[in-house]
PDB file of C-alpha atoms in Angstrom:
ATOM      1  CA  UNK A  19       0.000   0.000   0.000  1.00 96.00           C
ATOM      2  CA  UNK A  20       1.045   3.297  -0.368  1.00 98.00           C
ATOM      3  CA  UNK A  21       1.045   6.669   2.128  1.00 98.00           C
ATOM      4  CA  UNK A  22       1.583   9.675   1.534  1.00 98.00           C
ATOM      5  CA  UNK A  23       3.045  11.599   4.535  1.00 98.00           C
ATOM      6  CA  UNK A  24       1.181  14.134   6.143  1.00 98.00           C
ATOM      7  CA  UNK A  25       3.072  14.846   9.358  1.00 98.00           C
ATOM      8  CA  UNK A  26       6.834  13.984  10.295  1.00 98.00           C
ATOM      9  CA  UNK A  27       7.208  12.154  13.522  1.00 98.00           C
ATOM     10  CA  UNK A  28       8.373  14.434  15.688  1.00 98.00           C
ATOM     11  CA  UNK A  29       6.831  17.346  15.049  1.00 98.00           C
ATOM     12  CA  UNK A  30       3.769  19.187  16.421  1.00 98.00           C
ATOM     13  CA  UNK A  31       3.144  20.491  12.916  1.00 97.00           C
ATOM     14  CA  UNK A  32      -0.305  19.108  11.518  1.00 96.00           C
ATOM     15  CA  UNK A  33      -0.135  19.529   8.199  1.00 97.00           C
ATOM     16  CA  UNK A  34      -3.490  19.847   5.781  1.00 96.00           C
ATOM     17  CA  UNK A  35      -4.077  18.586   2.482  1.00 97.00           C
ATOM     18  CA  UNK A  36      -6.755  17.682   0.162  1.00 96.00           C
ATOM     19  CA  UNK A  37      -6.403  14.045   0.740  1.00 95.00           C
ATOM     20  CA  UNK A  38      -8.010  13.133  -2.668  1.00 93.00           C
ATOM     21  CA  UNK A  39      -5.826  15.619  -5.102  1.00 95.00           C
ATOM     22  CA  UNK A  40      -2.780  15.978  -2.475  1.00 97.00           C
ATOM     23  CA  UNK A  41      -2.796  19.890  -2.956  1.00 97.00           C
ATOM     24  CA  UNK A  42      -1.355  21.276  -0.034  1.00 97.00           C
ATOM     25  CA  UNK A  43      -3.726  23.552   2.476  1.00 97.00           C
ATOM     26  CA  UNK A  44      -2.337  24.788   5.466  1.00 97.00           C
ATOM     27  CA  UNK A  45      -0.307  23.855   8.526  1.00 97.00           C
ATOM     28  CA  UNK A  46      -1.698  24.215  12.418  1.00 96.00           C
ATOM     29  CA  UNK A  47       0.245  23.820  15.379  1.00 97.00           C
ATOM     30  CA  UNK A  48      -1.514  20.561  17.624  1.00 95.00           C
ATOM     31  CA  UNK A  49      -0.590  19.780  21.583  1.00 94.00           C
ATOM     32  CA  UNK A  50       1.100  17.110  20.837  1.00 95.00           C
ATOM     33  CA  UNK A  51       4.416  15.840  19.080  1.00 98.00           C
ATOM     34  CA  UNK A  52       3.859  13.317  16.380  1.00 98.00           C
ATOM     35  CA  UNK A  53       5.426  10.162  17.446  1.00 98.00           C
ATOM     36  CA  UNK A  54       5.557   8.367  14.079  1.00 98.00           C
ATOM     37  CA  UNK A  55       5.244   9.732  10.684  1.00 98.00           C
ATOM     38  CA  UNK A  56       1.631   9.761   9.623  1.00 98.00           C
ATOM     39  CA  UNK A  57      -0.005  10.582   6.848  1.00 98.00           C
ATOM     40  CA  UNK A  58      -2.838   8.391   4.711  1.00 98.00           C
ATOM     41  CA  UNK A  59      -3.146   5.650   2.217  1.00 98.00           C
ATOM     42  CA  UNK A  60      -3.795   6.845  -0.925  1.00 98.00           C
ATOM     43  CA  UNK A  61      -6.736   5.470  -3.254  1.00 96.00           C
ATOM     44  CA  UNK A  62      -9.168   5.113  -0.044  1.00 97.00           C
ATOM     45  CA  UNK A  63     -12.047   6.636   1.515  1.00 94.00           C
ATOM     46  CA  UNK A  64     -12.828   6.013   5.043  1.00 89.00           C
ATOM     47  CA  UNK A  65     -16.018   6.682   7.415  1.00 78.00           C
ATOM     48  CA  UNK A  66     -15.401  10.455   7.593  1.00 77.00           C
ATOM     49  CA  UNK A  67     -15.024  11.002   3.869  1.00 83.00           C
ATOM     50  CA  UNK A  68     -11.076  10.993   4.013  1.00 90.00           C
ATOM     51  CA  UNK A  69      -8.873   8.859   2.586  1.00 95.00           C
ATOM     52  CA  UNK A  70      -7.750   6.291   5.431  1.00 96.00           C
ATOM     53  CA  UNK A  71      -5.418   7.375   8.422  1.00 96.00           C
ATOM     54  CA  UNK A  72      -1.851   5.540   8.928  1.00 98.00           C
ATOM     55  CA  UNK A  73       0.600   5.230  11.133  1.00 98.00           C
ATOM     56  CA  UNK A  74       4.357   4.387   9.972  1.00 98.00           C
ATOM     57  CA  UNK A  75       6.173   2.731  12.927  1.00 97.00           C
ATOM     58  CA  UNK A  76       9.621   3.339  11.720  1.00 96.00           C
ATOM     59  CA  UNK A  77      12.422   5.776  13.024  1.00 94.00           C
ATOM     60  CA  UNK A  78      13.401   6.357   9.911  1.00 95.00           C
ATOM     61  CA  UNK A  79      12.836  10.756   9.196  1.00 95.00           C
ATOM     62  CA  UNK A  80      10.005  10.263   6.729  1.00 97.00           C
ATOM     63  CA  UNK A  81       9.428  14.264   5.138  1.00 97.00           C
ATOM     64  CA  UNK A  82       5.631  15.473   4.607  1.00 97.00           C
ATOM     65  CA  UNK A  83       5.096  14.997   0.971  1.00 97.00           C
ATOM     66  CA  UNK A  84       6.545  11.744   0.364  1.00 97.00           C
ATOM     67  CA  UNK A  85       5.159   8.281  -1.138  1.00 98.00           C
ATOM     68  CA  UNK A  86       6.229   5.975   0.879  1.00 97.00           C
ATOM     69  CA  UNK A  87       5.363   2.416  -0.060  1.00 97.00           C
ATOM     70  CA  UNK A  88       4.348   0.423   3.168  1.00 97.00           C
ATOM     71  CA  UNK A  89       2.852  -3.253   5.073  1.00 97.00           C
ATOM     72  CA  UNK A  90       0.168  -3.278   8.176  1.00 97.00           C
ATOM     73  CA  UNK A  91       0.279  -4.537  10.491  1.00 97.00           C
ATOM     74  CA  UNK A  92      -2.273  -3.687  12.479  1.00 97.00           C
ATOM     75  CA  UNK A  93      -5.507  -1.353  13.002  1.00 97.00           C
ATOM     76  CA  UNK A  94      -6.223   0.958  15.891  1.00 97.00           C
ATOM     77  CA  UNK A  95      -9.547   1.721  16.638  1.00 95.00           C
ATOM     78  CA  UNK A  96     -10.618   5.456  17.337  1.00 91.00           C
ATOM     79  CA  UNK A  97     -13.737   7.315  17.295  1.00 85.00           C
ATOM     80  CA  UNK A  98     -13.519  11.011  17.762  1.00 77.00           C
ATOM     81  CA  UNK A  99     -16.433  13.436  18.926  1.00 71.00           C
ATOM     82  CA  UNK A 100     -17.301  16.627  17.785  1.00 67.00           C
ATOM     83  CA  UNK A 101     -19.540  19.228  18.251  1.00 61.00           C
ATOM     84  CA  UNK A 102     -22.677  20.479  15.539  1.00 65.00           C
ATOM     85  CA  UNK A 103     -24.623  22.709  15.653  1.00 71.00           C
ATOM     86  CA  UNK A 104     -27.428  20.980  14.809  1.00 75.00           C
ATOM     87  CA  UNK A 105     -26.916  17.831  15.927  1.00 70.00           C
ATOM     88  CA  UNK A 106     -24.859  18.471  19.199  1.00 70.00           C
ATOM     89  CA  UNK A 107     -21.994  15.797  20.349  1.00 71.00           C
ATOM     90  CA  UNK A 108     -21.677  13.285  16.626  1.00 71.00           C
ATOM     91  CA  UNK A 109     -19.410  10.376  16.828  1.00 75.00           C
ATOM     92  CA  UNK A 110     -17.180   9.231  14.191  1.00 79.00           C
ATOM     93  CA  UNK A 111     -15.478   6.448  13.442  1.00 80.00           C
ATOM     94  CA  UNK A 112     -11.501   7.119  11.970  1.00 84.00           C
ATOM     95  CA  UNK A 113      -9.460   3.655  12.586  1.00 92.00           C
ATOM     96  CA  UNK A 114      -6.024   4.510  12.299  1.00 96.00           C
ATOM     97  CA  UNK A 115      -3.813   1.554   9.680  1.00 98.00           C
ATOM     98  CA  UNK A 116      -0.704   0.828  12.016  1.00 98.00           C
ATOM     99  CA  UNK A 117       2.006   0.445   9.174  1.00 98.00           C
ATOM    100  CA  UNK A 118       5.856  -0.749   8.663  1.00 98.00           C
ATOM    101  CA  UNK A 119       8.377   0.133   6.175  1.00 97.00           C
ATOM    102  CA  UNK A 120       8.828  -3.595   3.718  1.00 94.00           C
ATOM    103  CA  UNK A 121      11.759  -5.261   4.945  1.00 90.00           C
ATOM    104  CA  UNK A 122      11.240  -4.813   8.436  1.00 91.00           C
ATOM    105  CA  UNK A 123      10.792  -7.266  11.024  1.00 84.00           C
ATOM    106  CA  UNK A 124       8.226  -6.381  12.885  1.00 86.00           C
ATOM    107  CA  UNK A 125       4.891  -8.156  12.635  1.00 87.00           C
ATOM    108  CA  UNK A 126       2.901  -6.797  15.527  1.00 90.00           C
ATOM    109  CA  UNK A 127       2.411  -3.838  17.637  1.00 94.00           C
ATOM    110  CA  UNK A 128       4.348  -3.505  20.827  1.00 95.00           C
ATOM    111  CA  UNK A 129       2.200  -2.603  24.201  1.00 96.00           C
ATOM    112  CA  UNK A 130       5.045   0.578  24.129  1.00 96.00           C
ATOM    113  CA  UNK A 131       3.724   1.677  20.686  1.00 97.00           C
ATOM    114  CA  UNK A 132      -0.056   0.931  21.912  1.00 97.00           C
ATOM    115  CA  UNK A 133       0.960   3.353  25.014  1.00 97.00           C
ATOM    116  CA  UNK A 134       2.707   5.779  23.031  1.00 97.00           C
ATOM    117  CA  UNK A 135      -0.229   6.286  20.291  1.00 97.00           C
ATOM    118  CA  UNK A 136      -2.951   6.061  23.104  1.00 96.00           C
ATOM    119  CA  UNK A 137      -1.440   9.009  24.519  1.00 95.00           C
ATOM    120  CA  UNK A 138      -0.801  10.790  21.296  1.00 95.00           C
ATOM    121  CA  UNK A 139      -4.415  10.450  20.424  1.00 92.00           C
ATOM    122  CA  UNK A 140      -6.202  11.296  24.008  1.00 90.00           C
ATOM    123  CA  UNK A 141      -4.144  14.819  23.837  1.00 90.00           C
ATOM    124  CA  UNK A 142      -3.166  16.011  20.448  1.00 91.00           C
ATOM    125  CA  UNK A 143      -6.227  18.438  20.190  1.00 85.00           C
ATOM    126  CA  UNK A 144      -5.793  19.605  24.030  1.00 85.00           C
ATOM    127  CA  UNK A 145      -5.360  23.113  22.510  1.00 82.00           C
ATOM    128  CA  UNK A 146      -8.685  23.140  21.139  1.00 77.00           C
ATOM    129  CA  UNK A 147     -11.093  21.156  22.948  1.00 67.00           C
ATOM    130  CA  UNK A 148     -11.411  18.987  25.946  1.00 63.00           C
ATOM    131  CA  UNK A 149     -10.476  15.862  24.762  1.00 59.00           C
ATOM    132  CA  UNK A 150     -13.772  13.724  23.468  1.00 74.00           C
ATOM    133  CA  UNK A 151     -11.685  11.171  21.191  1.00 82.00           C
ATOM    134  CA  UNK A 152     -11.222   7.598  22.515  1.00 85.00           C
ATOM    135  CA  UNK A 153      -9.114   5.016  21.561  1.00 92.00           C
ATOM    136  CA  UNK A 154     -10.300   1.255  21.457  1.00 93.00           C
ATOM    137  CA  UNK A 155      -8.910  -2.303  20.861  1.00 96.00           C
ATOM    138  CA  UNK A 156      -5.615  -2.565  18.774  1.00 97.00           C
ATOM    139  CA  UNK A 157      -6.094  -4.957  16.098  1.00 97.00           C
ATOM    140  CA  UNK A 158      -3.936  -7.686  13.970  1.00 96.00           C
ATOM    141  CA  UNK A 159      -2.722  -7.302  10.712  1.00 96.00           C
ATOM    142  CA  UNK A 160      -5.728  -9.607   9.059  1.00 96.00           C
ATOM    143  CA  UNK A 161      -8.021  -7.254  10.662  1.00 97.00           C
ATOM    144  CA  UNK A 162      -6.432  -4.309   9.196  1.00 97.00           C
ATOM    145  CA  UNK A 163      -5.948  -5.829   5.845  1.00 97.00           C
ATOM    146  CA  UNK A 164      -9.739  -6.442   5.602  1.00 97.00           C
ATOM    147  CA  UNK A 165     -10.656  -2.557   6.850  1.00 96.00           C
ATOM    148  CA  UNK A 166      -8.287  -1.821   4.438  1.00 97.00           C
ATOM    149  CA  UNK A 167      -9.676  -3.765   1.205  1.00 96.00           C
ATOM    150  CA  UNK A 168     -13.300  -2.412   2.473  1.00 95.00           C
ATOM    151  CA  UNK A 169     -12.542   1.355   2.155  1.00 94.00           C
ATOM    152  CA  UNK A 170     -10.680   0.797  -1.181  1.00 95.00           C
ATOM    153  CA  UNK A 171     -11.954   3.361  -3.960  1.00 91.00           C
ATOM    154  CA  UNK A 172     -13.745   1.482  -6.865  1.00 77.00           C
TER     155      UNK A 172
END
């Protein structure tokens, strides 16, 4: 699969782009650090209209911009809460892909990189809003495979 990068690891830099045409927007400053290059996989749509969140778990300096071709191996479940106007508190569902560079060993998701992107997640919008996102189960790399083949574009 490929993802482009959105947001170097290690950076509270969000940056913005249309995810379908990859035309840069803007950049905001979030609360938190990125701890892994992330960015999305290109040729999907998810739930919330985008294309599908990711995750590289590499130390490897990944720039925003790049292509990087890339394996799950795993999913991370996340719903996120916002407010409208209308319709008050709405719930959404935006799984994150958990993703390795090919060639690397690692086949599933250490409880320090659950910890690590729990935390990331529960605070990176502290600036903003009291945090209403929640993070649920972490899941294999079968699971992410199929959430991955359902939110293909046709």
């Amino acid at each position: 699969m490929k993802v482009f990068i959105e947001n170097e690891a290690g950076s509270d830099q969000k940056n913005l782009y249309n995810e379908k045409t990859l035309e840069y927007r803007k950049t905001v400053t979030v609360s938190r650090k990125y701890p892994y290059p992330y960015g999305f996989i290109l040729d999907t749509s998810s739930g919330d209209g985008d294309n599908l969140d990711c995750f590289i778990i590499t130390d490897k300096a990944l720039k925003s911009g790049q292509i990087i071709e890339c394996e799950p191996i795993g999913l991370m479940e996340q719903v996120e809460k916002s407010w409208d106007e209308t319709k008050g508190d709405v719930e959404e569902v935006d799984h994150n892909i958990l993703a390795v560079l090919p060639g690397d060993n690692q086949n599933v998701v250490s409880d320090e990189v659950k910890t690590c992107l729990t935390d990331f997640v529960l605070h990176v919008f502290d600036h903003i809003r009291p945090n209403k996102n929640r993070v649920g189960n972490f899941l294999n790399k079968q699971e992410a495979l199929e959430h991955i083949e359902s939110c293909k574009d046709v």
